[in-house]
Every structure is written in structure tokens, then in C-alpha cells.
């Protein structure tokens, strides 16, 4: 595939993405394909590669019923979508640092001595960083993976919409997750649009960017 073709495909994915609120309820994304989309999403960058994002894939009638009660203003999206992905940030994400770096060593991506030094440095850093600062960091990282999920889904012909209107204070406990550990980021509905989404406009670049 040529670079030009790749660039055109990428541009099509970016420009064709819409925020869809009504889906075709007959379209179901298999768990195998959803896993592939999530794997592609997790190629997104994160601070020191901690990968602090966690996903709750709500695709069962029971799960959707629980979510509808938590997101009453978005019931149509929840009920008609193939699934809704609840994205969380994990406040215990550093617990996986040794495993992540150890796997990099096993695969030849990282020398053992560099891994040991990095672990020592990061253990000191994250032992001192305030909880609020760590929370802000994992929210940014989880935002990156959320956008990548939407683009990965669009590349496969699916539509999405990020949702912020839900009860963030209750969602973790409602699905049996530790409230203090898992920080809610957003919901992402995903499926096939049942009707064309409304077009939106963007501010011109000369209003929002400057060069120095």
C-alpha cells in the first residue's frame, strides 16, 4: 500500500467521524472484534508507558439497564448501540510498571540495567507525587486512548460518541469496581449509525493556533 493511499485512508477516517446518538440495534460487534479494537486503541501513548486506562465493555441487557439508570439523558445511545465502553483511569496503575518494563526486557526492547534504573527512578517519583497530580496524569492518558478507540472503531466502519453526561460518582460501584481506585473518564457508545449525524463546524486554525 502506498504512502499516498495510507494518508488518504487516514484522512477519510478523521473527517468521516461523527458523534452518533442513534444506532442500528440489530448491529452487534463481536467480542473478538471489540477486543481487536481495544488492542488497537491501547497503542496510544501514556506517561512512562504506564497504560493506566481500564475498560468496562457494557453490551449485555443487564449491563445496559444499569447504565441507562446512570445516564438518563443518553438512554437512546445506550440502548441502541452495540456496546458502551466505560473508560476509567486506574489510580494503582504503577503496580504494573515492573511487569510492563520486564516484558520490554524479555522482548529485547530494553536492556535490563536501563529497566532497573528506570524502575528505581519511577518508584521514587511516584512515591512522592501527590494523588491529585497522578489523577490528572491518568485522566490525560485515558483521554488519549479514548480518542484512539474512536478512530480505530471508525476505521472498521463503526460509529461512536463520547459521553460525559452520566453519574460518575456511582458508576464504579454500580459495576462492582473499587470507587477510590477507578476514576471515571467517559463513556463511548459504539455501533452503526441508524441515521446521519448532524454536521458540526470548527473554529479556523488562525483563531486557535499561533506560530512563534
mmCIF file of C-alpha atoms in Angstrom:
data_model
loop_
_atom_site.group_PDB
_atom_site.id
_atom_site.type_symbol
_atom_site.label_atom_id
_atom_site.label_comp_id
_atom_site.label_asym_id
_atom_site.label_seq_id
_atom_site.Cartn_x
_atom_site.Cartn_y
_atom_site.Cartn_z
ATOM 1 C CA UNK A 1 0.000 0.000 0.000
ATOM 2 C CA UNK A 2 1.429 3.385 -0.973
ATOM 3 C CA UNK A 3 2.039 6.245 1.442
ATOM 4 C CA UNK A 4 -0.495 8.312 -0.508
ATOM 5 C CA UNK A 5 -3.139 5.610 -0.041
ATOM 6 C CA UNK A 6 -2.372 5.372 3.656
ATOM 7 C CA UNK A 7 -2.599 9.145 4.036
ATOM 8 C CA UNK A 8 -5.906 9.285 2.171
ATOM 9 C CA UNK A 9 -7.321 6.438 4.277
ATOM 10 C CA UNK A 10 -6.274 8.224 7.456
ATOM 11 C CA UNK A 11 -7.822 11.480 6.297
ATOM 12 C CA UNK A 12 -11.076 9.682 5.500
ATOM 13 C CA UNK A 13 -11.170 8.161 8.988
ATOM 14 C CA UNK A 14 -10.574 11.542 10.615
ATOM 15 C CA UNK A 15 -13.011 13.542 8.503
ATOM 16 C CA UNK A 16 -15.807 10.955 8.473
ATOM 17 C CA UNK A 17 -16.002 10.526 12.251
ATOM 18 C CA UNK A 18 -19.270 11.845 13.667
ATOM 19 C CA UNK A 19 -20.854 11.870 17.110
ATOM 20 C CA UNK A 20 -23.739 9.456 16.644
ATOM 21 C CA UNK A 21 -26.654 9.320 19.056
ATOM 22 C CA UNK A 22 -28.964 6.767 17.402
ATOM 23 C CA UNK A 23 -27.627 3.377 16.336
ATOM 24 C CA UNK A 24 -28.966 0.374 14.460
ATOM 25 C CA UNK A 25 -29.767 -2.005 17.354
ATOM 26 C CA UNK A 26 -29.524 -5.044 15.061
ATOM 27 C CA UNK A 27 -25.775 -4.497 14.564
ATOM 28 C CA UNK A 28 -23.688 -6.330 17.132
ATOM 29 C CA UNK A 29 -19.921 -6.118 17.404
ATOM 30 C CA UNK A 30 -18.488 -9.485 18.393
ATOM 31 C CA UNK A 31 -16.335 -9.680 21.487
ATOM 32 C CA UNK A 32 -13.477 -10.878 19.284
ATOM 33 C CA UNK A 33 -13.658 -7.763 17.105
ATOM 34 C CA UNK A 34 -14.174 -5.497 20.108
ATOM 35 C CA UNK A 35 -11.026 -6.973 21.626
ATOM 36 C CA UNK A 36 -9.130 -6.126 18.441
ATOM 37 C CA UNK A 37 -10.423 -2.537 18.506
ATOM 38 C CA UNK A 38 -9.388 -2.185 22.149
ATOM 39 C CA UNK A 39 -5.946 -3.613 21.362
ATOM 40 C CA UNK A 40 -5.510 -1.011 18.614
ATOM 41 C CA UNK A 41 -6.678 1.711 20.991
ATOM 42 C CA UNK A 42 -4.100 0.739 23.612
ATOM 43 C CA UNK A 43 -1.279 1.554 21.207
ATOM 44 C CA UNK A 44 -1.933 5.142 22.306
ATOM 45 C CA UNK A 45 0.881 6.784 24.298
ATOM 46 C CA UNK A 46 0.827 7.164 28.051
ATOM 47 C CA UNK A 47 3.077 8.743 30.671
ATOM 48 C CA UNK A 48 6.126 6.489 31.206
ATOM 49 C CA UNK A 49 4.087 3.806 29.404
ATOM 50 C CA UNK A 50 2.010 3.047 32.498
ATOM 51 C CA UNK A 51 -1.102 2.387 30.380
ATOM 52 C CA UNK A 52 -3.415 3.477 33.221
ATOM 53 C CA UNK A 53 -6.626 3.040 31.252
ATOM 54 C CA UNK A 54 -9.195 0.395 32.122
ATOM 55 C CA UNK A 55 -12.271 -0.518 30.057
ATOM 56 C CA UNK A 56 -15.687 -1.771 31.048
ATOM 57 C CA UNK A 57 -17.480 -3.052 27.940
ATOM 58 C CA UNK A 58 -21.210 -2.848 28.587
ATOM 59 C CA UNK A 59 -23.022 -4.948 25.964
ATOM 60 C CA UNK A 60 -25.483 -7.117 27.896
ATOM 61 C CA UNK A 61 -29.134 -6.204 28.506
ATOM 62 C CA UNK A 62 -28.479 -6.216 32.248
ATOM 63 C CA UNK A 63 -25.419 -4.007 31.962
ATOM 64 C CA UNK A 64 -27.196 -1.575 29.678
ATOM 65 C CA UNK A 65 -30.152 -1.363 32.070
ATOM 66 C CA UNK A 66 -27.770 -0.377 34.856
ATOM 67 C CA UNK A 67 -26.070 2.172 32.607
ATOM 68 C CA UNK A 68 -29.364 3.691 31.439
ATOM 69 C CA UNK A 69 -30.193 4.482 35.054
ATOM 70 C CA UNK A 70 -26.810 6.195 35.447
ATOM 71 C CA UNK A 71 -27.076 8.109 32.161
ATOM 72 C CA UNK A 72 -30.775 9.044 31.853
ATOM 73 C CA UNK A 73 -30.048 11.758 29.300
ATOM 74 C CA UNK A 74 -28.347 9.269 26.985
ATOM 75 C CA UNK A 75 -30.691 6.283 27.132
ATOM 76 C CA UNK A 76 -31.099 6.084 23.350
ATOM 77 C CA UNK A 77 -27.357 5.827 22.806
ATOM 78 C CA UNK A 78 -27.033 3.171 25.475
ATOM 79 C CA UNK A 79 -29.992 1.084 24.330
ATOM 80 C CA UNK A 80 -29.373 1.159 20.566
ATOM 81 C CA UNK A 81 -25.569 0.914 20.465
ATOM 82 C CA UNK A 82 -23.756 -2.362 20.084
ATOM 83 C CA UNK A 83 -21.915 -1.553 23.293
ATOM 84 C CA UNK A 84 -20.881 1.292 25.544
ATOM 85 C CA UNK A 85 -17.286 1.446 26.689
ATOM 86 C CA UNK A 86 -16.838 2.932 30.132
ATOM 87 C CA UNK A 87 -13.278 4.266 30.299
ATOM 88 C CA UNK A 88 -11.601 4.532 33.696
ATOM 89 C CA UNK A 89 -8.170 5.604 34.914
ATOM 90 C CA UNK A 90 -6.509 3.253 37.414
ATOM 91 C CA UNK A 91 -5.022 5.001 40.454
ATOM 92 C CA UNK A 92 -2.971 1.823 41.082
ATOM 93 C CA UNK A 93 -1.507 1.819 37.583
ATOM 94 C CA UNK A 94 2.092 1.971 38.828
ATOM 95 C CA UNK A 95 1.651 -1.524 40.263
ATOM 96 C CA UNK A 96 2.079 -2.795 36.687
ATOM 97 C CA UNK A 97 5.276 -0.878 35.922
ATOM 98 C CA UNK A 98 7.643 -3.739 36.727
ATOM 99 C CA UNK A 99 5.644 -6.164 34.562
ATOM 100 C CA UNK A 100 5.446 -3.713 31.659
ATOM 101 C CA UNK A 101 9.169 -2.965 31.710
ATOM 102 C CA UNK A 102 10.049 -6.604 32.363
ATOM 103 C CA UNK A 103 8.171 -7.647 29.229
ATOM 104 C CA UNK A 104 10.093 -4.994 27.273
ATOM 105 C CA UNK A 105 13.352 -6.554 28.520
ATOM 106 C CA UNK A 106 12.195 -10.068 27.554
ATOM 107 C CA UNK A 107 11.413 -8.893 24.027
ATOM 108 C CA UNK A 108 14.725 -7.134 23.626
ATOM 109 C CA UNK A 109 13.265 -3.633 23.608
ATOM 110 C CA UNK A 110 15.043 -2.519 26.781
ATOM 111 C CA UNK A 111 18.355 -3.519 28.446
ATOM 112 C CA UNK A 112 17.968 -4.946 31.960
ATOM 113 C CA UNK A 113 20.238 -2.319 33.520
ATOM 114 C CA UNK A 114 18.189 0.505 31.985
ATOM 115 C CA UNK A 115 14.986 -1.109 33.198
ATOM 116 C CA UNK A 116 16.388 -1.371 36.743
ATOM 117 C CA UNK A 117 17.412 2.301 36.729
ATOM 118 C CA UNK A 118 14.048 3.408 35.336
ATOM 119 C CA UNK A 119 12.179 1.384 37.964
ATOM 120 C CA UNK A 120 14.260 2.953 40.728
ATOM 121 C CA UNK A 121 13.651 6.446 39.378
ATOM 122 C CA UNK A 122 9.920 5.950 38.846
ATOM 123 C CA UNK A 123 9.419 4.231 42.191
ATOM 124 C CA UNK A 124 10.889 7.315 43.846
ATOM 125 C CA UNK A 125 8.873 9.692 41.650
ATOM 126 C CA UNK A 126 5.508 8.020 42.069
ATOM 127 C CA UNK A 127 6.135 7.520 45.755
ATOM 128 C CA UNK A 128 6.263 11.312 46.109
ATOM 129 C CA UNK A 129 3.773 12.577 43.555
ATOM 130 C CA UNK A 130 0.505 13.918 45.080
ATOM 131 C CA UNK A 131 -2.569 11.818 44.395
ATOM 132 C CA UNK A 132 -4.268 14.716 42.590
ATOM 133 C CA UNK A 133 -1.312 15.132 40.226
ATOM 134 C CA UNK A 134 -1.323 11.406 39.473
ATOM 135 C CA UNK A 135 -5.085 11.552 38.899
ATOM 136 C CA UNK A 136 -4.668 14.382 36.407
ATOM 137 C CA UNK A 137 -1.963 12.419 34.604
ATOM 138 C CA UNK A 138 -4.044 9.295 34.167
ATOM 139 C CA UNK A 139 -7.047 11.349 33.025
ATOM 140 C CA UNK A 140 -4.940 12.806 30.196
ATOM 141 C CA UNK A 141 -3.639 9.360 29.231
ATOM 142 C CA UNK A 142 -7.142 7.887 29.309
ATOM 143 C CA UNK A 143 -8.337 10.714 27.069
ATOM 144 C CA UNK A 144 -5.676 9.757 24.523
ATOM 145 C CA UNK A 145 -6.738 6.101 24.476
ATOM 146 C CA UNK A 146 -10.406 7.127 24.208
ATOM 147 C CA UNK A 147 -9.788 9.147 21.043
ATOM 148 C CA UNK A 148 -7.733 6.324 19.593
ATOM 149 C CA UNK A 149 -10.573 3.900 20.321
ATOM 150 C CA UNK A 150 -12.988 6.101 18.387
ATOM 151 C CA UNK A 151 -10.639 6.286 15.405
ATOM 152 C CA UNK A 152 -9.942 2.539 15.500
ATOM 153 C CA UNK A 153 -13.690 1.866 15.514
ATOM 154 C CA UNK A 154 -14.219 4.301 12.632
ATOM 155 C CA UNK A 155 -11.507 2.542 10.616
ATOM 156 C CA UNK A 156 -13.643 -0.607 10.847
ATOM 157 C CA UNK A 157 -16.777 1.201 9.728
ATOM 158 C CA UNK A 158 -18.352 1.772 13.134
ATOM 159 C CA UNK A 159 -19.622 4.998 14.659
ATOM 160 C CA UNK A 160 -19.067 6.361 18.147
ATOM 161 C CA UNK A 161 -19.902 9.151 20.522
ATOM 162 C CA UNK A 162 -18.097 10.226 23.711
ATOM 163 C CA UNK A 163 -20.497 10.759 26.599
ATOM 164 C CA UNK A 164 -19.827 12.868 29.668
ATOM 165 C CA UNK A 165 -23.407 13.040 30.948
ATOM 166 C CA UNK A 166 -23.627 10.233 33.484
ATOM 167 C CA UNK A 167 -23.357 9.745 37.224
ATOM 168 C CA UNK A 168 -19.600 9.470 37.704
ATOM 169 C CA UNK A 169 -19.985 9.239 41.475
ATOM 170 C CA UNK A 170 -21.823 5.912 41.227
ATOM 171 C CA UNK A 171 -20.637 4.125 38.100
ATOM 172 C CA UNK A 172 -17.684 2.225 39.566
ATOM 173 C CA UNK A 173 -19.659 0.787 42.468
ATOM 174 C CA UNK A 174 -22.659 0.069 40.228
ATOM 175 C CA UNK A 175 -20.487 -2.364 38.281
ATOM 176 C CA UNK A 176 -18.639 -3.824 41.255
ATOM 177 C CA UNK A 177 -15.443 -1.783 40.850
ATOM 178 C CA UNK A 178 -13.435 -0.026 43.571
ATOM 179 C CA UNK A 179 -14.623 3.577 43.650
ATOM 180 C CA UNK A 180 -11.433 5.021 45.115
ATOM 181 C CA UNK A 181 -9.220 3.174 42.650
ATOM 182 C CA UNK A 182 -11.018 3.624 39.337
ATOM 183 C CA UNK A 183 -11.526 7.193 38.136
ATOM 184 C CA UNK A 184 -14.347 7.568 35.562
ATOM 185 C CA UNK A 185 -13.221 9.321 32.370
ATOM 186 C CA UNK A 186 -16.030 8.977 29.831
ATOM 187 C CA UNK A 187 -18.488 6.627 28.185
ATOM 188 C CA UNK A 188 -18.124 5.828 24.477
ATOM 189 C CA UNK A 189 -21.118 4.432 22.631
ATOM 190 C CA UNK A 190 -20.220 2.358 19.557
ATOM 191 C CA UNK A 191 -22.203 0.734 16.754
ATOM 192 C CA UNK A 192 -23.630 1.514 13.326
ATOM 193 C CA UNK A 193 -25.450 4.802 12.854
ATOM 194 C CA UNK A 194 -29.170 4.438 12.171
ATOM 195 C CA UNK A 195 -29.275 7.892 10.624
ATOM 196 C CA UNK A 196 -26.833 10.543 9.530
ATOM 197 C CA UNK A 197 -25.298 12.504 12.366
ATOM 198 C CA UNK A 198 -25.585 16.264 12.335
ATOM 199 C CA UNK A 199 -22.610 18.045 10.815
ATOM 200 C CA UNK A 200 -20.685 20.412 13.043
ATOM 201 C CA UNK A 201 -18.247 23.253 12.429
ATOM 202 C CA UNK A 202 -14.797 24.032 13.800
ATOM 203 C CA UNK A 203 -13.077 27.302 14.595
ATOM 204 C CA UNK A 204 -10.480 28.301 11.977
ATOM 205 C CA UNK A 205 -6.889 27.447 12.815
ATOM 206 C CA UNK A 206 -5.818 31.082 12.717
ATOM 207 C CA UNK A 207 -8.123 31.663 15.689
ATOM 208 C CA UNK A 208 -6.766 28.859 17.823
ATOM 209 C CA UNK A 209 -3.090 28.464 16.867
ATOM 210 C CA UNK A 210 -0.106 30.737 16.622
ATOM 211 C CA UNK A 211 3.467 30.347 15.483
ATOM 212 C CA UNK A 212 6.482 31.901 17.185
#
